Short mmCIF file of C-alpha atoms in Angstrom, two decimals:
data_model
loop_
_atom_site.label_atom_id
_atom_site.label_comp_id
_atom_site.label_asym_id
_atom_site.label_seq_id
_atom_site.Cartn_x
_atom_site.Cartn_y
_atom_site.Cartn_z
CA MET J 1 229.49 -5.85 -193.08
CA GLN J 2 232.63 -4.06 -193.91
CA LEU J 3 235.61 -3.65 -191.48
CA HIS J 4 234.80 -0.05 -190.57
CA ASP J 5 231.46 -1.12 -189.73
CA VAL J 6 233.04 -3.64 -187.61
CA TRP J 7 235.09 -1.10 -185.87
CA PHE J 8 232.27 1.31 -185.22
CA VAL J 9 230.74 -1.81 -183.33
CA LEU J 10 234.02 -2.62 -181.63
CA ILE J 11 234.48 1.04 -180.39
CA ALA J 12 230.75 0.79 -179.18
CA VAL J 13 231.45 -2.20 -177.36
CA LEU J 14 234.55 -0.86 -175.62
CA TRP J 15 232.80 2.50 -174.19
CA THR J 16 229.73 0.18 -173.22
CA GLY J 17 232.04 -1.81 -171.00
CA TYR J 18 233.99 1.26 -169.66
CA PHE J 19 230.47 2.86 -168.70
CA PHE J 20 229.43 -0.53 -167.13
CA LEU J 21 232.68 -0.52 -165.18
CA GLU J 22 233.64 2.56 -164.41
CA GLY J 23 230.05 3.75 -163.96
CA PHE J 24 229.84 2.09 -160.59
CA ASP J 25 233.40 2.95 -160.12
CA PHE J 26 232.28 6.72 -160.33
CA GLY J 27 229.10 5.94 -158.37
CA VAL J 28 230.94 4.67 -155.40
CA GLY J 29 233.30 7.77 -155.42
CA ILE J 30 230.17 9.95 -155.17
CA LEU J 31 228.93 7.85 -152.49
CA THR J 32 231.93 8.75 -150.28
CA LYS J 33 230.26 11.88 -149.58
CA LEU J 34 226.62 10.78 -149.79
CA LEU J 35 226.29 7.52 -148.09
CA ALA J 36 229.36 7.20 -145.69
CA ARG J 37 229.01 8.76 -142.10
CA ASP J 38 232.48 8.36 -140.92
CA ARG J 39 236.18 7.62 -142.26
CA ALA J 40 235.70 4.03 -141.37
CA GLU J 41 232.77 3.67 -143.73
CA ARG J 42 234.41 5.82 -146.06
CA ARG J 43 237.57 3.56 -146.28
CA VAL J 44 234.79 0.54 -147.00
CA LEU J 45 233.61 2.45 -150.02
CA ILE J 46 237.11 3.06 -151.20
CA ASN J 47 237.97 -0.67 -150.67
CA THR J 48 235.22 -2.10 -152.67
CA ILE J 49 236.64 -0.86 -155.59
CA GLY J 50 240.40 -0.35 -154.70
CA PRO J 51 241.48 -3.62 -156.43
CA VAL J 52 239.44 -2.73 -159.69
CA TRP J 53 239.33 0.93 -160.44
CA ASP J 54 242.54 1.09 -162.33
CA GLY J 55 241.49 -2.07 -164.61
CA ASN J 56 238.21 -0.47 -165.17
CA GLU J 57 240.13 2.37 -166.95
CA VAL J 58 241.77 0.23 -169.31
CA TRP J 59 238.24 0.17 -171.30
CA LEU J 60 238.97 4.03 -171.87
CA LEU J 61 242.67 3.71 -173.18
CA THR J 62 241.53 1.09 -175.23
CA ALA J 63 238.47 2.84 -176.62
CA GLY J 64 240.70 5.96 -177.22
CA GLY J 65 243.38 4.14 -178.93
CA ALA J 66 240.81 2.25 -181.15
CA THR J 67 239.31 5.41 -182.23
CA PHE J 68 242.77 7.01 -183.12
CA ALA J 69 243.59 4.09 -185.07
CA ALA J 70 240.33 2.75 -186.91
CA PHE J 71 238.77 6.45 -187.33
CA PRO J 72 241.42 9.17 -187.24
CA GLU J 73 239.20 12.34 -188.33
CA TRP J 74 237.03 11.39 -185.81
CA TYR J 75 239.50 11.50 -183.11
CA ALA J 76 241.20 14.35 -184.29
CA THR J 77 237.78 16.51 -184.67
CA LEU J 78 236.64 15.20 -181.38
CA PHE J 79 239.65 15.90 -179.06
CA SER J 80 240.20 19.24 -180.74
CA GLY J 81 236.62 20.42 -180.53
CA PHE J 82 235.86 19.04 -177.08
CA TYR J 83 239.44 19.70 -175.87
CA LEU J 84 238.31 21.55 -172.55
CA PRO J 85 235.67 18.99 -171.45
CA LEU J 86 237.99 16.23 -171.88
CA LEU J 87 241.20 17.92 -170.45
CA LEU J 88 238.98 18.25 -167.41
CA ILE J 89 237.99 14.63 -167.45
CA LEU J 90 241.80 13.66 -167.99
CA VAL J 91 242.68 15.90 -165.05
CA CYS J 92 240.13 14.37 -162.74
CA LEU J 93 241.01 10.67 -163.65
CA ILE J 94 244.87 11.54 -162.73
CA VAL J 95 243.70 13.28 -159.52
CA ARG J 96 241.54 10.74 -158.51
CA GLY J 97 244.06 8.03 -158.92
CA VAL J 98 246.76 9.82 -156.87
CA ALA J 99 243.97 10.38 -154.18
CA PHE J 100 243.24 6.72 -153.97
CA GLU J 101 247.04 5.89 -153.33
CA TYR J 102 247.91 9.02 -151.20
CA ARG J 103 244.92 9.52 -148.92
CA VAL J 104 246.47 6.85 -146.17
CA LYS J 105 249.78 8.12 -146.61
CA ARG J 106 249.75 10.59 -143.74
CA PRO J 107 247.52 10.44 -140.82
CA GLU J 108 246.67 14.02 -140.57
CA GLU J 109 243.12 14.57 -140.54
CA ASN J 110 243.18 17.59 -143.27
CA TRP J 111 245.43 15.49 -145.44
CA GLN J 112 242.77 12.53 -145.63
CA ARG J 113 239.93 14.65 -145.90
CA ASN J 114 241.37 16.77 -148.90
CA TRP J 115 242.07 13.51 -150.60
CA GLU J 116 238.52 12.10 -149.94
CA ALA J 117 237.32 15.50 -151.14
CA ALA J 118 239.05 14.80 -154.51
CA ILE J 119 237.78 11.55 -154.82
CA PHE J 120 234.25 12.39 -154.64
CA TRP J 121 234.75 15.54 -157.03
CA CYS J 122 236.86 13.62 -159.55
CA SER J 123 234.13 11.15 -159.39
CA LEU J 124 231.13 13.54 -159.63
CA LEU J 125 232.56 15.82 -162.53
CA PRO J 126 233.64 12.99 -165.38
CA ALA J 127 230.42 11.06 -164.48
CA PHE J 128 228.51 14.29 -165.60
CA LEU J 129 230.92 15.45 -168.36
CA TRP J 130 230.73 11.97 -170.06
CA GLY J 131 227.12 12.30 -170.73
CA VAL J 132 227.47 15.81 -171.90
CA ALA J 133 230.35 14.63 -174.37
CA PHE J 134 228.26 11.83 -175.88
CA GLY J 135 225.09 13.79 -175.96
CA ASN J 136 226.84 16.44 -178.02
CA ILE J 137 228.28 13.60 -180.29
CA VAL J 138 225.08 12.13 -181.19
CA ARG J 139 223.00 15.61 -181.40
CA GLY J 140 225.91 16.81 -183.71
CA VAL J 141 228.41 19.89 -183.44
CA LYS J 142 229.43 22.62 -185.78
CA ILE J 143 231.71 20.77 -188.36
CA ASP J 144 232.72 22.65 -191.36
CA GLN J 145 233.89 21.42 -194.87
CA HIS J 146 237.17 20.49 -193.84
CA PHE J 147 235.90 18.08 -190.93
CA GLU J 148 237.05 20.90 -188.32
CA TYR J 149 234.93 21.92 -185.28
CA VAL J 150 234.35 25.39 -185.76
CA GLY J 151 232.17 26.06 -182.38
CA ASP J 152 233.01 27.02 -178.98
CA VAL J 153 232.83 25.41 -175.77
CA TRP J 154 229.62 27.14 -174.97
CA ASP J 155 228.03 25.46 -178.23
CA LEU J 156 228.58 22.18 -176.03
CA LEU J 157 226.42 23.17 -173.03
CA ASN J 158 223.07 22.92 -174.81
CA PRO J 159 219.85 21.45 -173.13
CA TYR J 160 220.04 17.89 -174.74
CA ALA J 161 223.81 17.44 -173.86
CA LEU J 162 223.07 18.83 -170.29
CA LEU J 163 220.27 16.61 -169.99
CA GLY J 164 222.64 13.83 -171.10
CA GLY J 165 225.08 14.33 -168.18
CA LEU J 166 222.08 14.22 -165.81
CA VAL J 167 221.62 10.89 -167.05
CA THR J 168 225.10 9.46 -166.38
CA LEU J 169 225.76 11.46 -163.31
CA THR J 170 222.38 9.82 -161.77
CA LEU J 171 222.63 6.55 -163.55
CA PHE J 172 226.31 5.88 -162.39
CA THR J 173 225.46 6.92 -158.84
CA PHE J 174 222.57 4.32 -158.94
CA HIS J 175 224.74 1.90 -160.39
CA GLY J 176 227.39 2.34 -157.69
CA ALA J 177 224.70 2.40 -154.78
CA VAL J 178 223.67 -1.00 -155.98
CA PHE J 179 227.40 -2.08 -156.22
CA THR J 180 227.85 -0.97 -152.66
CA ALA J 181 225.02 -2.99 -151.37
CA LEU J 182 226.29 -6.11 -153.28
CA LYS J 183 229.62 -5.61 -151.91
CA THR J 184 229.09 -4.84 -148.30
CA VAL J 185 227.68 -5.87 -145.09
CA GLY J 186 226.02 -4.12 -141.96
CA ASP J 187 224.14 -0.77 -141.84
CA ILE J 188 225.93 0.72 -144.78
CA ARG J 189 224.42 -2.24 -146.84
CA VAL J 190 220.92 -1.30 -145.72
CA ARG J 191 221.38 2.53 -146.34
CA ALA J 192 223.02 1.74 -149.78
CA ARG J 193 219.85 -0.09 -150.87
CA ARG J 194 217.68 2.82 -149.40
CA LEU J 195 219.83 5.39 -151.03
CA ALA J 196 219.79 3.30 -154.73
CA ARG J 197 215.81 3.37 -154.56
CA TRP J 198 215.65 7.48 -154.51
CA VAL J 199 218.36 7.69 -156.92
CA GLY J 200 217.18 5.24 -159.10
CA LEU J 201 213.84 6.95 -159.10
CA ALA J 202 215.56 10.10 -160.37
CA ALA J 203 217.65 8.24 -162.93
CA ALA J 204 214.73 6.48 -164.57
CA LEU J 205 212.86 10.23 -165.05
CA VAL J 206 215.77 11.82 -166.58
CA ALA J 207 216.89 8.81 -168.27
CA LEU J 208 213.24 8.30 -169.84
CA ALA J 209 213.37 12.10 -171.16
CA PHE J 210 216.55 11.66 -172.40
CA LEU J 211 216.05 8.35 -174.58
CA LEU J 212 212.74 9.41 -175.71
CA TRP J 213 214.32 12.86 -177.08
CA THR J 214 216.92 10.96 -178.78
CA GLN J 215 214.60 8.45 -180.32
CA ALA J 216 212.53 11.22 -181.77
CA ASP J 217 215.59 13.51 -183.06
CA SER J 218 217.34 10.33 -184.70
CA GLY J 219 216.20 7.00 -183.80
CA ASP J 220 214.79 4.20 -185.76
CA GLY J 221 213.31 0.60 -184.99
CA LYS J 222 216.34 -0.93 -183.29
CA SER J 223 217.21 2.09 -181.37
CA MET J 224 213.31 2.04 -180.09
CA VAL J 225 214.20 -1.60 -178.90
CA ALA J 226 217.09 -0.37 -176.92
CA VAL J 227 215.01 2.32 -175.53
CA ILE J 228 212.61 -0.26 -174.32
CA MET J 229 215.41 -2.39 -172.81
CA ALA J 230 216.72 0.28 -170.97
CA VAL J 231 213.62 1.45 -169.25
CA ALA J 232 212.59 -1.80 -168.55
CA ALA J 233 215.90 -2.82 -166.91
CA LEU J 234 216.08 0.01 -164.78
CA VAL J 235 212.45 -0.60 -163.57
CA ALA J 236 213.39 -4.19 -162.85
CA ALA J 237 216.60 -2.89 -161.06
CA LEU J 238 214.57 -0.87 -158.72
CA VAL J 239 212.05 -3.84 -157.97
CA ALA J 240 215.34 -5.97 -157.53
CA ASN J 241 216.73 -3.49 -155.10
CA GLN J 242 213.56 -3.23 -153.10
CA ALA J 243 213.37 -6.77 -152.76
CA GLY J 244 217.11 -7.18 -151.42
CA ARG J 245 218.44 -8.89 -154.28
CA GLU J 246 221.44 -7.14 -154.63
CA GLY J 247 222.71 -9.51 -157.52
CA TRP J 248 220.05 -9.12 -159.75
CA ALA J 249 219.84 -5.14 -158.95
CA PHE J 250 223.43 -4.70 -160.18
CA ALA J 251 223.29 -6.76 -163.18
CA LEU J 252 219.98 -4.91 -164.16
CA SER J 253 221.65 -1.64 -163.76
CA GLY J 254 224.19 -2.90 -165.74
CA VAL J 255 222.01 -3.76 -168.63
CA THR J 256 220.39 -0.56 -168.39
CA ILE J 257 223.68 1.24 -168.95
CA VAL J 258 224.43 -1.17 -172.10
CA ALA J 259 221.00 -0.71 -173.33
CA ALA J 260 221.29 3.38 -173.21
CA VAL J 261 224.49 3.13 -174.61
CA ALA J 262 223.34 1.04 -177.57
CA VAL J 263 220.45 3.87 -178.07
CA LEU J 264 223.19 6.29 -178.63
CA PHE J 265 225.56 4.56 -181.02
CA LEU J 266 222.23 3.16 -183.06
CA SER J 267 220.88 6.54 -183.36
CA LEU J 268 224.54 7.95 -184.40
CA PHE J 269 225.36 5.19 -187.27
CA PRO J 270 226.42 5.49 -189.88
CA ASN J 271 227.91 8.99 -188.55
CA VAL J 272 230.38 9.07 -185.84
CA MET J 273 230.05 12.93 -185.58
CA PRO J 274 227.17 14.67 -187.49
CA SER J 275 227.59 18.13 -188.54
CA THR J 276 224.78 20.70 -187.46
CA LEU J 277 226.07 23.12 -190.22
CA ASN J 278 225.42 20.54 -193.59
CA GLY J 279 224.89 16.98 -193.31
CA ASP J 280 226.91 16.66 -195.98
CA TRP J 281 229.91 17.65 -193.76
CA SER J 282 229.51 15.24 -191.28
CA LEU J 283 232.03 12.62 -190.13
CA THR J 284 231.07 8.99 -191.06
CA VAL J 285 232.27 5.66 -190.65
CA THR J 286 233.41 5.86 -194.24
CA ASN J 287 234.90 9.21 -194.71
CA ALA J 288 236.52 9.06 -191.03
CA SER J 289 238.18 5.58 -191.11
CA SER J 290 241.63 4.44 -191.86
CA SER J 291 242.77 1.98 -194.54
CA PRO J 292 241.43 -1.40 -195.16
CA TYR J 293 244.84 -2.56 -194.62
CA THR J 294 245.02 -1.07 -191.17
CA LEU J 295 241.70 -2.06 -190.08
CA LYS J 296 242.75 -5.75 -191.22
CA ILE J 297 246.04 -5.30 -189.20
CA MET J 298 243.85 -3.86 -185.98
CA THR J 299 241.21 -6.85 -186.29
CA TRP J 300 244.00 -9.60 -185.93
CA LEU J 301 245.52 -7.97 -183.08
CA ALA J 302 242.07 -7.16 -181.31
CA ALA J 303 241.14 -10.74 -181.89
CA ILE J 304 244.25 -11.88 -179.92
CA ALA J 305 244.36 -9.39 -176.84
CA THR J 306 240.92 -8.62 -176.32
CA PRO J 307 239.88 -12.06 -175.23
CA LEU J 308 243.07 -12.19 -172.70
CA VAL J 309 242.11 -8.57 -171.25
CA VAL J 310 238.42 -9.81 -170.24
CA LEU J 311 239.91 -13.26 -168.86
CA TYR J 312 242.16 -11.37 -166.35
CA GLN J 313 239.87 -8.75 -165.33
CA GLY J 314 237.24 -11.39 -165.00
CA TRP J 315 239.71 -13.41 -162.64
CA THR J 316 240.34 -9.91 -160.43
CA TYR J 317 237.01 -9.77 -159.79
CA TRP J 318 236.52 -13.03 -158.80
CA VAL J 319 239.56 -13.07 -156.37
CA PHE J 320 238.03 -9.70 -154.96
CA ARG J 321 234.38 -10.98 -154.84
CA LYS J 322 233.74 -11.36 -150.87
CA ARG J 323 231.67 -8.69 -149.03
CA ILE J 324 233.20 -6.31 -146.49
CA GLY J 325 232.24 -4.04 -143.82
CA THR J 326 233.54 -1.69 -141.12
CA GLN J 327 234.68 -4.70 -138.90
CA HIS J 328 237.24 -5.46 -141.61
CA ILE J 329 238.90 -2.22 -141.41
CA ALA J 330 241.99 -1.90 -139.11
CA PRO J 331 241.53 0.66 -136.56
CA ASP J 332 244.71 2.96 -137.58
CA ALA J 333 243.40 2.78 -141.36
CA ALA J 334 240.10 4.24 -140.35
CA HIS J 335 241.64 7.67 -139.54
#
């Protein structure tokens, strides 16, 4: 395996980590409207991800930076062709971060309600748009002989990509619901399990359709194994959730996300961005990569820095591992 192949795998791992962690993060943000009945319950939901949401986004920054350094042609074509949806995601992530910090800065009801609405919409939109973006990456887009995107934004709104958006939206919401059940006590925990059941069933239907479509278009034996793992893990997560085994349900919903992302990257390789105009114009791990010397330096840096980041983030989750409920919310913090 050459270094550009290694870095394709590492970038796949970074995106997998991002979707696993930010997936439940987005899901909890969506649940602030779907599950919470009052201000105190919304505060409980926000507090479950309060200590970790910004750390989860480190995986996105690292994945973007690694793509820029290891595959500059891929980065350039991706960010120029997908400029509008990626800009919308970036704006949502900025507004969402501000909303977490500013919601409690003033006691007025309108102020807090507006920031809560921002958390909801800025969680829902990225959860959908990431699926649309990766659906287009796997399906392929209009790339010419100069490796430049020559389509428009409407080309990105095709049925396959939109179905991918529904998969990430429902799967992240399910992931967030089982995380909520794992991290809370009382009535909100029970209702989170109940909601997870229905959202999980919806996610299973759209995910099965999307993964089978992906497999039929560009899959092979390895991606088929990942498809089976994703479907089996999601079914097992639903069973565990129904049995009240929240830890197992969360772990299995995470396995579902890992396997689903694996399907996408296995179906994509050795391309990094296929061309629908001419297969010879596709960006691959070979023609889109940096020089071997650059990749070698990056590999040494990654070998040193990555374990430190993982250990620090793992420690953060361990410190904030306890369940919370409305009884842990101070009366003035619920308003």
